[in-house]
């Protein structure tokens, strides 16, 4: 989840670590409080066909609140933190942009940053040969 937000660069400085920690904190709040997920209830195999049944999609926050083993004090604390959360997607985007700026400026200072380039299927490294 985090790599989709910050990319696949090498982060090795203290300033980058601070930004990454802030992004992870915000992304965690966004995922746990606002992203509903379905949980698998059962999976039945009938021959080659597999039938799956899922429950209703809810957030991790609501699953925790609905759990019978959680105390009232913990529920109150969770609801208080939920009410204080400001939706962070814009903050995450701004921090990701700042992190990208740090990475590109680091690459401009020294040697160019290596670009991960995958070969396309038509760019085979071992060309086929015919034995004739």
Coordinates of C-alpha atoms in Angstrom, one line a residue:
X1 CA 0.0 0.0 0.0
X2 CA 2.7 2.4 0.9
X3 CA 4.8 1.8 -2.2
X4 CA 1.9 3.0 -4.3
X5 CA 2.0 6.3 -2.5
X6 CA 5.8 6.9 -2.2
X7 CA 7.2 4.8 -5.1
X8 CA 10.1 2.4 -5.3
X9 CA 13.1 4.7 -4.6
X10 CA 15.9 4.2 -2.2
X11 CA 15.2 6.2 0.9
X12 CA 18.4 6.5 3.1
X13 CA 18.5 9.9 4.7
X14 CA 17.1 11.1 8.0
X15 CA 14.9 13.7 6.3
X16 CA 13.4 11.1 4.0
X17 CA 12.8 8.8 7.0
X18 CA 10.8 11.6 8.8
X19 CA 8.7 12.2 5.7
X20 CA 8.1 8.4 5.3
X21 CA 7.0 8.0 8.9
X22 CA 4.5 10.9 8.6
X23 CA 3.2 9.4 5.3
X24 CA 2.8 5.9 7.0
X25 CA 0.9 7.5 10.0
X26 CA -1.5 9.3 7.7
X27 CA -1.9 6.3 5.4
X28 CA -2.6 4.1 8.4
X29 CA -5.4 6.4 9.5
X30 CA -6.8 6.5 6.0
X31 CA -6.8 2.7 5.7
X32 CA -8.0 1.8 9.1
X33 CA -10.7 4.4 9.6
X34 CA -12.0 5.1 6.1
X35 CA -11.3 2.1 3.7
X36 CA -13.9 -0.6 3.9
X37 CA -12.8 -4.2 3.3
X38 CA -14.6 -7.4 2.9
X39 CA -13.6 -10.5 4.9
X40 CA -13.9 -14.0 3.6
X41 CA -16.5 -16.0 5.6
X42 CA -16.4 -19.3 3.8
X43 CA -14.8 -21.0 0.8
X44 CA -16.4 -24.2 -0.7
X45 CA -14.9 -26.3 -3.4
X46 CA -17.3 -28.2 -5.7
X47 CA -15.2 -30.0 -8.2
X48 CA -13.1 -27.4 -10.0
X49 CA -15.3 -24.5 -9.0
X50 CA -14.6 -22.6 -5.8
X51 CA -17.4 -20.6 -4.2
X52 CA -16.5 -17.8 -1.8
X53 CA -18.8 -15.9 0.5
X54 CA -17.8 -12.6 2.0
X55 CA -19.3 -10.5 4.7
X56 CA -20.5 -6.9 4.3
X57 CA -17.7 -4.4 3.7
X58 CA -16.8 -2.4 6.8
X59 CA -13.8 -0.5 8.0
X60 CA -11.3 -1.9 10.5
X61 CA -12.5 0.9 12.9
X62 CA -16.1 -0.4 12.8
X63 CA -15.0 -4.0 13.1
X64 CA -13.1 -3.1 16.3
X65 CA -16.1 -1.2 17.7
X66 CA -18.5 -4.1 17.0
X67 CA -16.2 -6.7 18.5
X68 CA -17.7 -8.2 21.7
X69 CA -14.4 -8.3 23.6
X70 CA -13.6 -4.6 23.5
X71 CA -14.1 -2.5 26.6
X72 CA -16.2 0.6 26.7
X73 CA -13.2 2.8 27.6
X74 CA -11.4 1.6 24.5
X75 CA -14.5 2.3 22.4
X76 CA -14.7 5.9 23.7
X77 CA -11.0 6.4 23.0
X78 CA -11.3 5.1 19.4
X79 CA -14.4 7.3 18.8
X80 CA -12.5 10.3 20.1
X81 CA -9.5 9.7 17.8
X82 CA -11.9 9.0 14.9
X83 CA -13.6 12.4 15.5
X84 CA -10.2 14.2 15.5
X85 CA -9.0 12.7 12.2
X86 CA -9.0 15.1 9.2
X87 CA -9.1 13.2 5.9
X88 CA -5.4 13.0 4.9
X89 CA -5.3 12.3 1.1
X90 CA -4.2 15.9 0.3
X91 CA -1.6 15.8 3.1
X92 CA -0.3 12.4 1.9
X93 CA 0.0 13.8 -1.7
X94 CA 1.9 16.9 -0.5
X95 CA 4.3 14.8 1.6
X96 CA 4.8 12.4 -1.3
X97 CA 5.6 15.3 -3.6
X98 CA 8.1 16.7 -1.0
X99 CA 9.7 13.2 -0.7
X100 CA 10.0 13.0 -4.5
X101 CA 11.6 16.4 -4.6
X102 CA 14.2 15.3 -2.0
X103 CA 15.0 12.2 -4.1
X104 CA 15.4 14.1 -7.3
X105 CA 17.6 16.7 -5.7
X106 CA 19.7 14.0 -4.2
X107 CA 20.1 12.5 -7.6
X108 CA 21.1 15.9 -9.1
X109 CA 23.8 16.4 -6.5
X110 CA 25.8 13.3 -7.4
X111 CA 25.5 10.6 -10.0
X112 CA 22.2 10.2 -11.7
X113 CA 19.8 8.0 -9.9
X114 CA 19.5 4.5 -11.5
X115 CA 16.3 4.0 -13.5
X116 CA 14.7 0.7 -13.1
X117 CA 13.8 -0.3 -16.6
X118 CA 12.3 -3.7 -17.4
X119 CA 12.9 -5.1 -20.8
X120 CA 9.8 -5.4 -22.9
X121 CA 8.7 -8.7 -24.3
X122 CA 10.0 -7.8 -27.8
X123 CA 13.4 -6.9 -26.3
X124 CA 14.5 -10.4 -25.6
X125 CA 18.1 -10.7 -24.4
X126 CA 18.7 -14.1 -26.0
X127 CA 17.4 -14.0 -29.5
X128 CA 16.0 -17.3 -30.8
X129 CA 18.3 -19.2 -33.2
X130 CA 17.6 -22.0 -35.6
X131 CA 19.9 -24.9 -35.7
X132 CA 20.1 -25.8 -39.4

